[in-house]
Amino acid sequence: MVMSYAPACVAARVNNKGMGTTSAASKTLVRSIVALAAVVLLSRPVVAQVVRVELRDSVSGAVVVGALVSALDATGESRADALSNDLGIVTLRVPTAGAWTLRVRRIGISPLWIPDVRVAEQGLTTVPLNIVAIRQQLVGVRVTADAGTCGHAPSGTDRAGMLWEQISLALRVSMLTQHDTAAAPSLQIVEQIRDLDASMVERAVRVTRTGIGASRPYTADDPDSLATLGYVRRSIDGTFKFFAPDETVLLSEAFARTHCFSTPKTDDDPSFAELRFRPSHGRSIADVEGTVFVDTLSGELRRIEFLYVVSQSLLPTNARHAGGDVSLLHLQNGQWIVASWAIRVPLFARIGATPRFLLRGYQETGGIVDPSEGKPPEKE
């Protein structure tokens, strides 16, 4: 269409120039043609710069599966990342050619940076890497001060920074596993509701849904909305809505900006290193506090527990068990999945006509997944 309109456009401009005037119709035609040409040019396929990273262990020679490889620009920002597949191959698409830094991260292993990787323009750049596995040690590391970090995620070589490195890596890999529908594992999902009394004793449990799927059937609210509106909200009809954090929320700048992070001087269980989070000082809306548990030997993220922190004007403070937990599982192919989740909300009974409430117990909605049960049967 551009080619067919171009001669008319040129002819109109020549004729108008000779007459010394330009009609409104001609101006409109020119603007329409220029806009159409811009749309057609922008819609042409753009050949991206593709980086193919091939990972092998420098000692055993085995391919490295499930490593998170990121392409960092000159500012250190990650512009592309992906997991290595069963062949140890990662494919990254970067926006520009030139020098890039590759970062390789694995659970329980010190991260590796490969600077000044030259990426060709509009083509394939293959980068074979033989990498050394240096284990990170969380055992025996103890905190000398418990001031904590507020307003930003932990970083550095102290224990909180080391823990956050492993936690954020597992959460990021879990996000990639969830969004990669082609490689997502098939999961047997069982959802259930548990009724608990005020002392957390189970009174009844019922299964609400079972089935095979490739992703869990829940998502969290937008991180900025949670930071602004809170995790517990009262509706117009007087009911409450409870929100829980997922990987996107925990990794967000909004969550880091509104929370403090710290590690205890002594872990409750030596098998797990703990990173605790709580709302920043001065937060007046409903928020969450909790603990993230990391295996001290493997560096693997195991569990996230949280409780709702609300003012008495919103909910009675005796509902101290309202909250939830998430457990994660590291598969053999390097993927991470959410293995179980639960959200506990309080149940109240109004006392008379006064605005007093009696805590009756809790209702816990959650689910469990079994990746081994979701696999299709093998053909004979």
XYZ file of C-alpha atoms in Angstrom:
380
model
C 0.000 0.000 0.000
C 2.894 2.337 0.682
C 4.257 1.790 -2.788
C 0.902 2.443 -4.444
C 0.298 5.659 -2.527
C 3.814 7.067 -2.823
C 3.527 8.323 -6.444
C 0.287 10.115 -5.682
C 1.891 11.705 -2.660
C 4.865 12.978 -4.654
C 2.674 14.210 -7.489
C 0.412 16.106 -5.121
C 3.370 17.878 -3.528
C 4.869 18.850 -6.918
C 1.582 20.175 -8.237
C 0.831 22.058 -5.037
C 4.298 23.568 -4.980
C 3.840 24.827 -8.514
C 0.511 26.432 -7.608
C 1.940 27.907 -4.399
C -0.921 26.537 -2.268
C -1.628 23.333 -0.388
C -5.171 22.043 -0.039
C -6.470 20.632 3.257
C -7.266 17.343 1.512
C -3.674 17.026 0.286
C -2.314 17.682 3.770
C -4.617 15.030 5.208
C -3.534 12.546 2.531
C 0.147 13.167 3.234
C -0.303 12.746 6.997
C -2.272 9.515 6.482
C 0.370 8.066 4.174
C 3.230 8.967 6.515
C 1.398 7.404 9.465
C 0.636 4.271 7.460
C 4.252 3.968 6.355
C 5.415 4.272 9.969
C 3.053 1.509 11.069
C 4.218 -0.803 8.291
C 7.894 -0.142 9.055
C 7.408 -0.734 12.780
C 5.533 -3.965 12.138
C 8.449 -5.526 10.290
C 10.011 -8.418 12.222
C 13.070 -7.380 14.207
C 15.951 -9.844 14.304
C 17.127 -9.976 17.901
C 20.591 -10.728 19.156
C 20.531 -14.296 20.451
C 23.042 -15.652 22.950
C 23.326 -19.418 23.305
C 25.097 -20.382 26.529
C 26.312 -23.948 26.924
C 27.055 -24.876 30.542
C 29.272 -27.716 31.745
C 30.880 -28.497 35.064
C 34.612 -27.881 34.785
C 35.469 -30.894 36.978
C 33.051 -33.635 35.928
C 32.288 -32.374 32.439
C 28.577 -32.963 33.048
C 26.023 -30.521 31.686
C 24.671 -28.045 34.235
C 20.873 -28.217 34.477
C 18.597 -25.661 36.153
C 21.083 -22.792 36.386
C 19.662 -19.284 36.090
C 21.676 -17.328 33.525
C 21.140 -13.573 33.174
C 22.461 -11.035 30.675
C 23.454 -7.827 32.491
C 23.866 -4.491 30.727
C 26.480 -1.845 31.528
C 24.477 -0.661 34.563
C 24.273 -4.177 36.007
C 20.553 -4.521 35.247
C 19.325 -7.904 34.051
C 17.794 -7.574 30.581
C 17.200 -11.263 29.891
C 17.323 -14.460 31.911
C 16.426 -18.113 31.511
C 17.058 -21.555 32.971
C 19.470 -24.078 31.478
C 17.613 -27.065 30.038
C 18.372 -30.784 30.225
C 21.243 -30.266 27.768
C 22.759 -27.456 29.820
C 21.755 -24.891 27.185
C 20.335 -21.434 27.818
C 18.973 -19.162 25.080
C 18.893 -15.431 25.805
C 17.596 -12.656 23.556
C 19.270 -9.322 24.315
C 18.083 -5.982 22.891
C 21.429 -4.748 21.526
C 24.742 -6.062 20.287
C 28.005 -5.308 22.060
C 29.559 -6.228 25.389
C 27.396 -7.979 27.977
C 28.047 -9.586 31.343
C 26.668 -13.050 31.971
C 25.716 -14.053 35.514
C 25.258 -17.730 36.396
C 23.447 -18.594 39.620
C 22.622 -21.933 41.209
C 21.081 -22.833 44.541
C 23.757 -23.301 47.192
C 26.536 -22.264 44.795
C 28.373 -18.934 44.752
C 27.279 -16.830 41.745
C 29.611 -16.488 38.778
C 30.072 -13.444 36.545
C 31.524 -13.610 33.026
C 32.259 -10.034 31.865
C 32.801 -8.608 28.377
C 30.919 -11.244 26.393
C 30.780 -9.916 22.829
C 27.351 -10.361 21.257
C 27.085 -10.177 17.473
C 24.446 -8.006 15.836
C 21.335 -9.765 14.500
C 22.724 -13.245 14.809
C 23.610 -16.119 17.099
C 26.474 -15.877 19.577
C 27.475 -19.175 21.182
C 29.226 -19.027 24.544
C 30.568 -22.357 25.899
C 31.220 -22.143 29.640
C 33.014 -24.617 31.876
C 32.102 -23.422 35.364
C 33.402 -24.232 38.811
C 30.947 -25.007 41.626
C 31.959 -23.257 44.855
C 29.492 -24.040 47.623
C 28.167 -21.304 49.863
C 28.339 -22.159 53.545
C 25.471 -21.042 55.775
C 26.349 -23.391 58.632
C 28.151 -21.743 61.529
C 27.545 -18.189 60.313
C 26.114 -16.188 63.157
C 24.908 -12.634 63.510
C 26.900 -10.217 65.633
C 24.331 -7.428 65.390
C 20.607 -7.514 64.702
C 19.944 -4.007 63.441
C 18.339 -5.324 60.265
C 17.860 -3.776 56.858
C 14.904 -1.486 56.142
C 13.665 0.020 52.915
C 15.633 -2.250 50.586
C 16.438 -5.929 50.122
C 19.460 -7.340 51.994
C 22.723 -7.375 50.071
C 26.407 -7.951 50.681
C 28.377 -10.780 52.251
C 26.732 -10.858 55.680
C 24.316 -13.635 56.554
C 21.193 -11.695 55.591
C 22.693 -10.884 52.203
C 23.742 -14.512 51.626
C 20.285 -15.747 52.587
C 18.520 -13.247 50.344
C 20.725 -14.299 47.419
C 19.469 -17.892 47.759
C 15.878 -16.861 48.513
C 15.561 -14.457 45.590
C 17.156 -17.010 43.255
C 14.649 -19.726 44.202
C 11.722 -17.306 43.891
C 12.905 -16.088 40.487
C 13.345 -19.648 39.208
C 9.869 -20.512 40.512
C 8.454 -17.573 38.534
C 10.213 -18.705 35.357
C 8.991 -22.282 35.880
C 5.424 -21.062 36.289
C 5.488 -18.799 33.210
C 7.273 -21.241 30.878
C 4.186 -23.221 29.863
C 6.129 -25.390 27.414
C 8.523 -26.675 30.084
C 6.241 -26.431 33.117
C 5.908 -29.740 34.965
C 2.582 -31.555 35.091
C 1.253 -31.399 38.638
C -1.372 -33.327 40.563
C -3.158 -30.598 42.529
C -5.364 -31.198 45.575
C -7.160 -28.186 47.027
C -8.807 -28.350 50.423
C -10.410 -26.311 53.196
C -9.601 -26.933 56.850
C -11.712 -25.713 59.772
C -9.662 -24.925 62.893
C -10.714 -23.822 66.346
C -9.256 -20.770 68.082
C -6.342 -22.902 69.364
C -5.500 -24.142 65.825
C -6.877 -27.629 66.457
C -8.331 -29.146 63.279
C -12.082 -29.765 63.434
C -12.834 -30.729 59.833
C -11.197 -30.954 56.418
C -12.776 -31.305 52.998
C -11.297 -31.590 49.519
C -12.712 -28.996 47.137
C -10.884 -29.836 43.902
C -8.431 -32.321 42.429
C -6.864 -32.403 39.007
C -3.748 -32.244 36.888
C -2.370 -28.901 35.862
C 0.833 -27.102 34.993
C 0.475 -24.188 37.403
C -1.017 -23.435 40.782
C -4.522 -21.942 40.801
C -3.788 -18.703 42.669
C -2.079 -15.376 42.146
C -1.373 -12.448 44.438
C -2.459 -8.858 44.028
C -0.255 -6.223 42.426
C 2.734 -5.409 44.730
C 2.127 -1.655 44.579
C -1.554 -2.118 45.468
C -0.606 -4.281 48.460
C 1.917 -1.698 49.620
C -0.680 1.076 49.327
C -3.990 -0.598 50.263
C -2.760 -3.360 52.558
C -3.129 -7.125 52.817
C -6.480 -7.071 54.670
C -9.300 -4.860 53.378
C -12.840 -4.296 54.558
C -15.454 -4.363 51.806
C -18.530 -2.136 51.657
C -20.739 -5.004 52.852
C -18.599 -5.448 55.978
C -16.732 -8.561 54.845
C -12.959 -8.791 54.694
C -10.574 -9.685 51.895
C -7.219 -11.254 52.730
C -4.254 -11.167 50.364
C -1.065 -13.217 50.492
C 2.360 -12.502 48.992
C 3.700 -14.673 46.160
C 7.087 -14.693 44.370
C 6.349 -11.534 42.392
C 5.390 -9.655 45.541
C 8.364 -10.840 47.621
C 10.819 -9.898 44.861
C 9.236 -6.518 44.178
C 10.711 -3.145 44.990
C 7.422 -2.229 46.697
C 7.797 -5.077 49.215
C 11.455 -4.278 49.915
C 10.651 -0.580 50.311
C 7.962 -1.204 52.943
C 9.648 -3.945 54.998
C 12.635 -4.598 57.235
C 14.755 -7.756 57.053
C 16.848 -9.340 59.799
C 18.366 -12.641 60.915
C 18.180 -14.014 64.463
C 21.358 -14.404 66.484
C 20.492 -18.082 66.899
C 18.200 -20.100 64.625
C 15.392 -22.046 66.301
C 16.389 -25.118 64.267
C 20.077 -25.468 63.274
C 18.970 -27.219 60.075
C 17.404 -24.014 58.781
C 18.748 -20.494 58.478
C 16.072 -17.843 59.040
C 15.481 -14.508 57.354
C 12.717 -12.527 59.033
C 10.685 -9.688 57.567
C 8.322 -7.184 59.173
C 6.617 -3.916 58.145
C 8.736 -0.784 58.270
C 8.232 1.507 61.243
C 5.242 3.784 60.871
C 3.196 1.553 58.570
C -0.446 1.932 59.657
C -2.207 -0.317 57.136
C -2.676 -4.075 57.343
C 0.585 -5.770 56.427
C 2.457 -9.061 56.810
C 5.418 -10.241 58.857
C 7.064 -13.614 58.747
C 10.078 -15.859 58.333
C 11.785 -17.464 55.356
C 13.556 -20.772 56.038
C 16.626 -21.845 54.033
C 18.318 -25.254 54.351
C 21.722 -24.548 55.905
C 23.441 -27.423 54.066
C 22.015 -27.187 50.549
C 21.082 -23.486 50.538
C 17.624 -24.406 49.234
C 14.566 -22.335 50.089
C 12.135 -24.549 52.010
C 9.286 -22.563 53.495
C 7.815 -19.095 53.925
C 5.531 -18.391 56.874
C 3.644 -15.142 57.380
C 1.149 -13.565 59.768
C -1.163 -10.629 59.221
C -0.290 -7.480 61.169
C -3.458 -5.419 61.509
C -4.750 -2.672 63.756
C -7.468 -3.413 66.305
C -9.803 -1.045 64.450
C -9.750 -3.453 61.511
C -9.680 -6.843 63.243
C -9.482 -7.950 66.891
C -5.863 -8.506 67.875
C -6.586 -11.941 69.380
C -6.664 -13.434 65.852
C -2.908 -13.890 66.104
C -2.810 -17.069 63.974
C -4.276 -15.421 60.885
C -1.714 -15.802 58.111
C -0.388 -18.526 55.874
C 2.581 -20.441 54.580
C 4.167 -21.572 51.324
C 6.517 -24.527 50.809
C 8.742 -24.890 47.759
C 10.224 -27.966 46.122
C 13.394 -28.231 44.016
C 12.909 -30.710 41.168
C 15.714 -32.809 39.705
C 15.679 -30.831 36.462
C 16.506 -27.644 38.358
C 12.970 -26.218 38.325
C 11.301 -24.882 41.464
C 7.609 -25.291 42.174
C 5.261 -24.282 44.972
C 4.594 -27.628 46.643
C 1.960 -26.416 49.125
C 0.238 -23.226 50.184
C -2.332 -22.113 52.727
C -4.105 -18.943 53.830
C -5.801 -18.844 57.282
C -8.496 -16.281 57.909
C -10.273 -15.712 61.248
C -13.949 -16.482 61.818
C -15.846 -14.213 64.220
C -19.241 -14.159 65.900
C -20.822 -10.833 66.816
C -21.706 -10.485 70.511
C -25.118 -8.869 70.856
C -25.707 -5.484 69.245
C -22.314 -4.113 70.299
C -19.373 -4.049 67.853
C -17.633 -6.770 69.890
C -16.580 -9.983 68.193
C -15.770 -13.424 69.524
C -13.083 -15.410 67.747
C -14.652 -18.743 66.736
C -11.647 -20.153 64.904
C -10.030 -20.084 61.495
C -10.734 -21.308 58.007
C -7.661 -22.376 56.046
C -7.785 -22.615 52.265
C -4.819 -24.299 50.623
C -3.468 -26.929 48.336
C -0.800 -29.563 47.820
C 0.895 -30.593 44.591
C 2.641 -33.842 43.685
C 4.715 -33.569 40.478
C 5.227 -37.343 40.255
C 1.477 -37.992 40.149
C 0.849 -35.548 37.325
C 3.016 -37.246 34.705
C 1.175 -38.915 31.837
C 1.543 -42.696 31.645
C 4.432 -43.961 29.535
C 3.606 -45.634 26.252
C 4.363 -49.328 26.005
